[in-house]
Amino acid sequence: MRIAMIGSGYVGLVSGACFADFGHDVICVDKAA
């Protein structure tokens, strides 16, 4: 499964890492300030 995480803050990165650990393809997207 492909998952896109909108927002790469603490919650987004930890959630993305967990999904990736289960074998999903994860892309994190964040707006640069």
PDB file of C-alpha atoms in Angstrom:
ATOM      1  CA  MET A   1       0.000   0.000   0.000  1.00  0.00           C
ATOM      2  CA  ARG A   2       1.203   3.525  -0.746  1.00  0.00           C
ATOM      3  CA  ILE A   3       0.641   6.118   1.978  1.00  0.00           C
ATOM      4  CA  ALA A   4       1.259   9.868   1.795  1.00  0.00           C
ATOM      5  CA  MET A   5       1.791  11.677   5.097  1.00  0.00           C
ATOM      6  CA  ILE A   6       0.881  15.366   4.890  1.00  0.00           C
ATOM      7  CA  GLY A   7       3.005  17.143   7.497  1.00  0.00           C
ATOM      8  CA  SER A   8       6.340  15.799   8.674  1.00  0.00           C
ATOM      9  CA  GLY A   9       6.197  16.863  12.299  1.00  0.00           C
ATOM     10  CA  TYR A  10       6.780  14.511  15.215  1.00  0.00           C
ATOM     11  CA  VAL A  11       3.486  12.642  14.754  1.00  0.00           C
ATOM     12  CA  GLY A  12       3.802  12.385  10.966  1.00  0.00           C
ATOM     13  CA  LEU A  13       7.347  11.030  11.041  1.00  0.00           C
ATOM     14  CA  VAL A  14       6.643   8.476  13.776  1.00  0.00           C
ATOM     15  CA  SER A  15       3.451   7.314  12.035  1.00  0.00           C
ATOM     16  CA  GLY A  16       5.276   7.100   8.703  1.00  0.00           C
ATOM     17  CA  ALA A  17       8.075   5.073  10.263  1.00  0.00           C
ATOM     18  CA  CYS A  18       5.558   2.646  11.755  1.00  0.00           C
ATOM     19  CA  PHE A  19       3.750   2.193   8.436  1.00  0.00           C
ATOM     20  CA  ALA A  20       7.083   1.691   6.657  1.00  0.00           C
ATOM     21  CA  ASP A  21       8.057  -0.932   9.227  1.00  0.00           C
ATOM     22  CA  PHE A  22       4.928  -2.890   8.261  1.00  0.00           C
ATOM     23  CA  GLY A  23       6.110  -2.870   4.630  1.00  0.00           C
ATOM     24  CA  HIS A  24       4.082   0.030   3.201  1.00  0.00           C
ATOM     25  CA  ASP A  25       5.544   2.617   0.801  1.00  0.00           C
ATOM     26  CA  VAL A  26       5.454   5.937   2.674  1.00  0.00           C
ATOM     27  CA  ILE A  27       6.029   9.450   1.311  1.00  0.00           C
ATOM     28  CA  CYS A  28       6.191  12.369   3.760  1.00  0.00           C
ATOM     29  CA  VAL A  29       5.319  15.828   2.437  1.00  0.00           C
ATOM     30  CA  ASP A  30       5.780  19.045   4.399  1.00  0.00           C
ATOM     31  CA  LYS A  31       5.591  22.745   3.547  1.00  0.00           C
ATOM     32  CA  ALA A  32       8.934  24.502   3.944  1.00  0.00           C
ATOM     33  CA  ALA A  33       8.676  27.628   6.073  1.00  0.00           C
TER      34      ALA A  33
END
